Short mmCIF file of N, CA and C and ligand atoms in Angstrom, two decimals:
data_model
loop_
_atom_site.label_atom_id
_atom_site.label_comp_id
_atom_site.label_asym_id
_atom_site.label_seq_id
_atom_site.Cartn_x
_atom_site.Cartn_y
_atom_site.Cartn_z
N MET A 15 8.30 -4.58 -16.73
CA MET A 15 8.45 -4.80 -15.58
C MET A 15 9.40 -4.11 -15.08
N THR A 16 10.20 -3.68 -15.48
CA THR A 16 11.18 -2.04 -15.46
C THR A 16 10.63 -0.78 -15.50
N ARG A 17 9.55 -0.72 -15.52
CA ARG A 17 8.86 0.31 -16.05
C ARG A 17 9.09 1.08 -14.74
N SER A 18 9.00 2.57 -14.66
CA SER A 18 9.30 3.54 -13.71
C SER A 18 8.26 3.05 -12.52
N ALA A 19 8.82 3.33 -11.48
CA ALA A 19 7.87 3.04 -10.36
C ALA A 19 7.59 4.54 -9.38
N ALA A 20 8.02 5.16 -10.32
CA ALA A 20 7.69 6.45 -9.61
C ALA A 20 6.13 7.31 -10.26
N GLY A 21 5.70 6.24 -11.22
CA GLY A 21 4.31 6.72 -11.61
C GLY A 21 4.00 7.96 -12.11
N THR A 22 2.78 9.08 -12.05
CA THR A 22 2.84 10.02 -12.18
C THR A 22 2.30 11.15 -10.90
N ILE A 23 2.78 12.45 -11.21
CA ILE A 23 2.10 13.07 -10.42
C ILE A 23 0.42 13.40 -9.74
N GLY A 24 -0.37 13.00 -10.94
CA GLY A 24 -1.65 12.23 -10.36
C GLY A 24 -1.81 10.98 -9.75
N LEU A 25 -0.63 10.21 -10.11
CA LEU A 25 -1.34 8.88 -9.70
C LEU A 25 0.39 8.62 -9.27
N PRO A 26 0.82 9.26 -8.11
CA PRO A 26 2.74 8.33 -7.79
C PRO A 26 2.49 7.47 -7.13
N GLY A 27 3.49 6.58 -7.39
CA GLY A 27 3.16 5.22 -7.42
C GLY A 27 3.51 4.79 -5.88
N ARG A 28 3.77 3.38 -5.79
CA ARG A 28 3.72 3.51 -4.02
C ARG A 28 5.27 2.39 -3.52
N ASN A 29 5.67 2.30 -2.96
CA ASN A 29 7.47 1.96 -2.41
C ASN A 29 8.06 1.84 -3.44
N VAL A 30 8.20 3.64 -4.10
CA VAL A 30 8.64 3.74 -5.18
C VAL A 30 10.34 3.24 -4.53
N GLY A 31 10.95 3.49 -3.76
CA GLY A 31 12.53 3.41 -3.49
C GLY A 31 12.46 1.77 -3.69
N ALA A 32 11.87 0.80 -2.92
CA ALA A 32 12.05 -0.62 -2.98
C ALA A 32 11.99 -1.15 -4.38
N LYS A 33 10.85 -0.09 -5.18
CA LYS A 33 10.46 -0.97 -6.91
C LYS A 33 11.68 -0.45 -7.54
N SER A 34 12.19 0.82 -7.42
CA SER A 34 13.09 1.26 -8.17
C SER A 34 14.49 0.72 -7.89
N GLY A 35 14.73 -0.11 -6.69
CA GLY A 35 16.27 -0.89 -6.28
C GLY A 35 15.52 -1.94 -7.40
N LEU A 36 14.56 -2.71 -7.02
CA LEU A 36 14.11 -3.96 -7.98
C LEU A 36 14.70 -3.56 -9.52
N ASN A 37 14.18 -2.56 -9.92
CA ASN A 37 14.32 -2.26 -11.35
C ASN A 37 15.59 -2.35 -11.58
N ARG A 38 16.63 -1.42 -11.11
CA ARG A 38 18.06 -1.33 -11.30
C ARG A 38 18.65 -2.77 -10.96
N SER A 39 18.22 -3.93 -9.88
CA SER A 39 18.59 -4.82 -10.14
C SER A 39 18.49 -5.88 -11.32
N ILE A 40 17.67 -5.78 -11.63
CA ILE A 40 17.08 -6.48 -13.34
C ILE A 40 18.07 -5.84 -14.33
N LEU A 41 17.88 -4.41 -14.28
CA LEU A 41 18.33 -4.21 -15.57
C LEU A 41 19.87 -4.46 -15.51
N ASP A 42 20.37 -4.45 -14.32
CA ASP A 42 22.10 -4.14 -14.09
C ASP A 42 22.44 -5.84 -14.42
N ALA A 43 21.62 -7.03 -14.01
CA ALA A 43 21.88 -8.23 -14.05
C ALA A 43 21.72 -8.81 -15.28
N GLY A 44 20.45 -8.36 -15.88
CA GLY A 44 20.02 -8.93 -17.12
C GLY A 44 18.98 -9.93 -16.68
N TRP A 45 18.24 -10.09 -17.65
CA TRP A 45 16.83 -11.18 -17.49
C TRP A 45 17.57 -12.57 -17.11
N GLY A 46 18.62 -13.16 -17.90
CA GLY A 46 18.82 -14.67 -17.86
C GLY A 46 19.50 -14.53 -16.46
N VAL A 47 20.06 -13.59 -15.58
CA VAL A 47 20.48 -13.92 -14.53
C VAL A 47 19.40 -13.44 -13.02
N PHE A 48 18.02 -12.99 -13.96
CA PHE A 48 17.09 -12.54 -12.92
C PHE A 48 16.21 -13.77 -13.34
N LEU A 49 16.18 -14.48 -14.24
CA LEU A 49 15.73 -16.07 -14.38
C LEU A 49 15.93 -16.87 -13.52
N THR A 50 17.50 -17.09 -13.45
CA THR A 50 17.94 -17.75 -12.68
C THR A 50 17.90 -18.03 -11.01
N ILE A 51 17.14 -16.43 -10.81
CA ILE A 51 17.54 -16.09 -9.60
C ILE A 51 16.41 -16.50 -9.12
N LEU A 52 15.26 -16.30 -10.11
CA LEU A 52 13.95 -16.77 -10.03
C LEU A 52 13.46 -17.90 -10.10
N ALA A 53 14.06 -18.54 -10.46
CA ALA A 53 13.74 -20.03 -10.38
C ALA A 53 14.70 -21.05 -9.60
N ASP A 54 15.75 -20.20 -8.47
CA ASP A 54 16.08 -20.47 -7.75
C ASP A 54 15.06 -20.22 -6.52
N LYS A 55 14.34 -18.82 -6.07
CA LYS A 55 13.68 -19.13 -5.19
C LYS A 55 12.53 -19.40 -5.40
N ALA A 56 11.75 -20.01 -6.48
CA ALA A 56 10.53 -20.67 -6.57
C ALA A 56 11.23 -21.96 -6.24
N GLU A 57 12.27 -22.83 -6.13
CA GLU A 57 12.71 -24.14 -6.08
C GLU A 57 12.55 -23.49 -4.34
N SER A 58 13.29 -23.23 -3.87
CA SER A 58 13.85 -22.70 -2.26
C SER A 58 11.96 -22.57 -1.50
N ALA A 59 10.82 -22.03 -2.37
CA ALA A 59 9.83 -22.07 -1.77
C ALA A 59 8.71 -23.44 -2.62
N GLY A 60 9.38 -24.20 -2.76
CA GLY A 60 8.58 -25.23 -3.04
C GLY A 60 7.72 -25.08 -4.46
N ARG A 61 7.77 -23.87 -5.59
CA ARG A 61 7.08 -23.80 -6.32
C ARG A 61 7.32 -24.02 -7.24
N GLU A 62 6.49 -24.27 -8.34
CA GLU A 62 6.99 -24.83 -10.19
C GLU A 62 7.26 -23.11 -10.85
N LEU A 63 8.62 -23.59 -11.76
CA LEU A 63 8.42 -22.32 -13.00
C LEU A 63 8.41 -22.84 -13.75
N ILE A 64 7.40 -22.36 -14.47
CA ILE A 64 7.22 -23.24 -16.33
C ILE A 64 7.45 -21.53 -16.58
N SER A 65 8.23 -21.15 -17.91
CA SER A 65 8.09 -20.21 -18.60
C SER A 65 7.43 -20.63 -19.68
N VAL A 66 6.67 -20.01 -20.32
CA VAL A 66 5.47 -19.45 -21.27
C VAL A 66 6.33 -18.30 -22.13
N ASN A 67 5.45 -18.90 -23.51
CA ASN A 67 5.83 -17.68 -24.72
C ASN A 67 4.21 -16.67 -24.84
N PRO A 68 4.81 -15.33 -24.18
CA PRO A 68 3.83 -14.58 -23.87
C PRO A 68 2.91 -13.85 -24.72
N SER A 69 3.46 -14.06 -25.91
CA SER A 69 2.94 -13.33 -27.31
C SER A 69 1.24 -13.56 -27.77
N GLY A 70 0.72 -12.94 -27.43
CA GLY A 70 -0.66 -13.02 -27.48
C GLY A 70 -1.54 -12.98 -26.60
N THR A 71 -0.83 -13.22 -25.28
CA THR A 71 -1.69 -13.63 -24.06
C THR A 71 -2.46 -12.40 -23.56
N SER A 72 -1.92 -11.12 -23.98
CA SER A 72 -2.89 -9.89 -23.33
C SER A 72 -3.94 -9.41 -24.57
N ARG A 73 -4.18 -10.32 -25.28
CA ARG A 73 -4.73 -9.87 -27.14
C ARG A 73 -6.09 -10.92 -26.96
N THR A 74 -5.68 -11.78 -25.98
CA THR A 74 -6.84 -13.62 -26.12
C THR A 74 -7.66 -13.22 -25.25
N CYS A 75 -8.69 -13.80 -25.98
CA CYS A 75 -10.07 -13.91 -24.42
C CYS A 75 -9.49 -15.38 -23.79
N ALA A 76 -9.75 -15.00 -22.47
CA ALA A 76 -9.41 -16.19 -21.38
C ALA A 76 -10.66 -17.05 -21.86
N ARG A 77 -12.13 -16.51 -22.42
CA ARG A 77 -13.01 -17.00 -22.34
C ARG A 77 -13.55 -18.20 -23.56
N CYS A 78 -13.05 -17.18 -24.20
CA CYS A 78 -13.65 -18.15 -25.75
C CYS A 78 -12.28 -17.96 -26.71
N GLY A 79 -11.42 -17.55 -26.73
CA GLY A 79 -9.89 -17.87 -26.82
C GLY A 79 -9.60 -16.87 -28.69
N HIS A 80 -10.85 -15.82 -28.31
CA HIS A 80 -10.97 -15.22 -30.00
C HIS A 80 -9.62 -14.16 -29.68
N ARG A 81 -8.25 -13.67 -30.67
CA ARG A 81 -7.24 -13.47 -30.55
C ARG A 81 -7.75 -12.02 -31.65
N ALA A 82 -7.71 -10.71 -30.77
CA ALA A 82 -7.73 -9.38 -31.49
C ALA A 82 -6.99 -7.91 -31.04
N LYS A 83 -6.05 -7.37 -31.56
CA LYS A 83 -5.97 -6.40 -30.85
C LYS A 83 -7.04 -5.21 -30.27
N GLU A 84 -7.84 -5.25 -30.67
CA GLU A 84 -9.49 -4.82 -30.73
C GLU A 84 -9.33 -4.97 -29.44
N ASN A 85 -9.34 -5.81 -28.79
CA ASN A 85 -9.86 -6.92 -27.29
C ASN A 85 -9.40 -5.79 -26.47
N ARG A 86 -8.65 -4.76 -26.60
CA ARG A 86 -8.37 -4.43 -25.69
C ARG A 86 -8.72 -2.66 -25.58
N PRO A 87 -9.28 -2.36 -25.60
CA PRO A 87 -9.71 -1.05 -25.91
C PRO A 87 -9.00 -0.12 -25.13
N THR A 88 -8.69 -0.40 -23.95
CA THR A 88 -7.22 0.50 -22.96
C THR A 88 -6.41 -0.37 -22.91
N GLN A 89 -5.32 0.63 -22.20
CA GLN A 89 -4.32 -0.62 -21.23
C GLN A 89 -4.93 -1.47 -20.24
N ALA A 90 -5.68 -0.78 -19.49
CA ALA A 90 -6.44 -1.66 -18.52
C ALA A 90 -7.78 -2.68 -18.91
N GLU A 91 -8.18 -2.44 -19.60
CA GLU A 91 -9.40 -3.37 -20.14
C GLU A 91 -9.18 -4.21 -20.90
N PHE A 92 -9.57 -5.50 -20.72
CA PHE A 92 -9.94 -6.57 -22.01
C PHE A 92 -11.82 -6.74 -22.21
N ALA A 93 -11.95 -6.40 -23.40
CA ALA A 93 -13.36 -6.76 -23.89
C ALA A 93 -13.18 -7.45 -25.17
N CYS A 94 -13.59 -8.74 -25.04
CA CYS A 94 -13.52 -9.79 -26.25
C CYS A 94 -14.52 -9.02 -27.15
N THR A 95 -14.01 -8.69 -28.48
CA THR A 95 -15.20 -8.27 -29.74
C THR A 95 -16.26 -9.78 -30.35
N ALA A 96 -15.59 -10.58 -29.79
CA ALA A 96 -16.41 -11.94 -30.03
C ALA A 96 -17.86 -12.26 -29.05
N CYS A 97 -17.22 -12.17 -27.90
CA CYS A 97 -18.05 -13.04 -27.07
C CYS A 97 -18.64 -12.07 -25.85
N GLY A 98 -18.66 -11.13 -25.67
CA GLY A 98 -18.43 -9.86 -24.74
C GLY A 98 -17.89 -9.96 -23.25
N HIS A 99 -16.97 -11.46 -23.00
CA HIS A 99 -16.27 -11.15 -22.01
C HIS A 99 -15.48 -10.02 -21.30
N THR A 100 -15.72 -9.42 -20.75
CA THR A 100 -14.67 -8.15 -19.89
C THR A 100 -14.10 -8.74 -18.44
N ALA A 101 -12.63 -8.07 -18.56
CA ALA A 101 -12.17 -8.45 -17.43
C ALA A 101 -11.26 -7.25 -17.62
N HIS A 102 -10.52 -7.08 -16.35
CA HIS A 102 -8.64 -6.24 -15.85
C HIS A 102 -8.14 -7.03 -16.76
N ALA A 103 -7.46 -6.33 -18.10
CA ALA A 103 -6.67 -6.68 -18.77
C ALA A 103 -5.24 -7.71 -18.21
N ASP A 104 -5.17 -7.53 -17.46
CA ASP A 104 -3.78 -8.46 -16.44
C ASP A 104 -4.13 -9.24 -15.79
N VAL A 105 -5.54 -9.44 -15.64
CA VAL A 105 -6.03 -10.71 -14.99
C VAL A 105 -7.03 -11.41 -16.11
N ASN A 106 -7.33 -11.22 -17.49
CA ASN A 106 -7.48 -12.27 -17.97
C ASN A 106 -6.44 -12.33 -19.25
N ALA A 107 -4.88 -11.67 -19.05
CA ALA A 107 -3.45 -12.11 -19.73
C ALA A 107 -3.17 -13.50 -18.63
N ALA A 108 -3.40 -12.87 -17.03
CA ALA A 108 -3.43 -14.21 -16.42
C ALA A 108 -3.28 -15.19 -16.78
N ILE A 109 -4.71 -15.44 -16.72
CA ILE A 109 -5.68 -16.91 -17.07
C ILE A 109 -4.92 -17.41 -18.06
N ASN A 110 -4.83 -16.62 -19.51
CA ASN A 110 -3.68 -17.46 -20.65
C ASN A 110 -3.07 -17.49 -20.19
N ILE A 111 -1.77 -17.09 -19.37
CA ILE A 111 -0.76 -17.06 -19.23
C ILE A 111 -0.62 -18.79 -18.59
N LEU A 112 -1.34 -18.60 -17.75
CA LEU A 112 -1.54 -19.84 -16.39
C LEU A 112 -1.82 -21.28 -17.12
N ARG A 113 -2.85 -21.03 -17.82
CA ARG A 113 -3.20 -22.02 -18.86
C ARG A 113 -2.30 -22.42 -20.31
N ALA A 114 -1.25 -21.59 -20.46
CA ALA A 114 -0.33 -22.00 -21.41
C ALA A 114 0.70 -22.81 -20.59
N GLY A 115 1.06 -22.51 -19.04
CA GLY A 115 1.73 -23.16 -18.44
C GLY A 115 1.51 -24.75 -18.29
N LEU A 116 -0.07 -24.71 -17.57
CA LEU A 116 -0.33 -25.96 -17.56
C LEU A 116 -0.39 -27.18 -18.41
N ALA A 117 -0.82 -26.52 -19.93
CA ALA A 117 -0.32 -27.28 -21.11
C ALA A 117 0.92 -27.78 -20.88
N LEU A 118 1.98 -27.10 -21.00
CA LEU A 118 3.14 -26.65 -21.55
C LEU A 118 3.50 -28.00 -19.84
N ARG A 119 3.07 -28.27 -18.91
CA ARG A 119 3.30 -29.15 -17.58
C ARG A 119 2.71 -30.47 -18.44
N ALA A 120 1.32 -30.64 -18.84
CA ALA A 120 0.81 -31.87 -18.94
C ALA A 120 1.60 -32.48 -20.10
N VAL A 121 2.44 -31.73 -21.00
CA VAL A 121 2.99 -32.76 -22.00
C VAL A 121 4.41 -32.98 -21.79
N VAL A 122 4.98 -32.46 -20.44
CA VAL A 122 6.38 -33.10 -19.91
C VAL A 122 5.56 -33.60 -19.30
N GLU A 123 4.77 -33.85 -18.26
CA GLU A 123 4.07 -35.25 -17.59
C GLU A 123 4.05 -36.62 -18.52
N ALA A 124 3.56 -36.25 -19.33
CA ALA A 124 2.93 -37.46 -21.12
C ALA A 124 4.09 -37.50 -21.13
N ALA A 125 5.47 -37.20 -21.50
CA ALA A 125 6.49 -37.48 -22.25
C ALA A 125 7.27 -38.63 -21.29
ZN1 LIG B 6 -13.86 -14.04 -26.17
#
């Protein structure tokens, strides 16, 4: 999340000043403070924040659940070697993270 916002010569970043300022703020404050601020912002916006373990979410197929590093032919591409599902890697991972959060919320509600 704190990767350089400047981009490359061939693909320059957008809103570089604002992003580098955010990066600096996150690195200065540390992740614990960042997550506290994020939780406060979510609450004030009437949103729910659920922390999930992101392990494997970028390698796991959102359609069939097959998990393998070979599912990621490039940084941006997701192509499941089991079922053939293809998507942008970030979209596929976001679906897995959403499901993990909803599963955790269901556990909390059932308790
Ligand atoms: Zn699959």
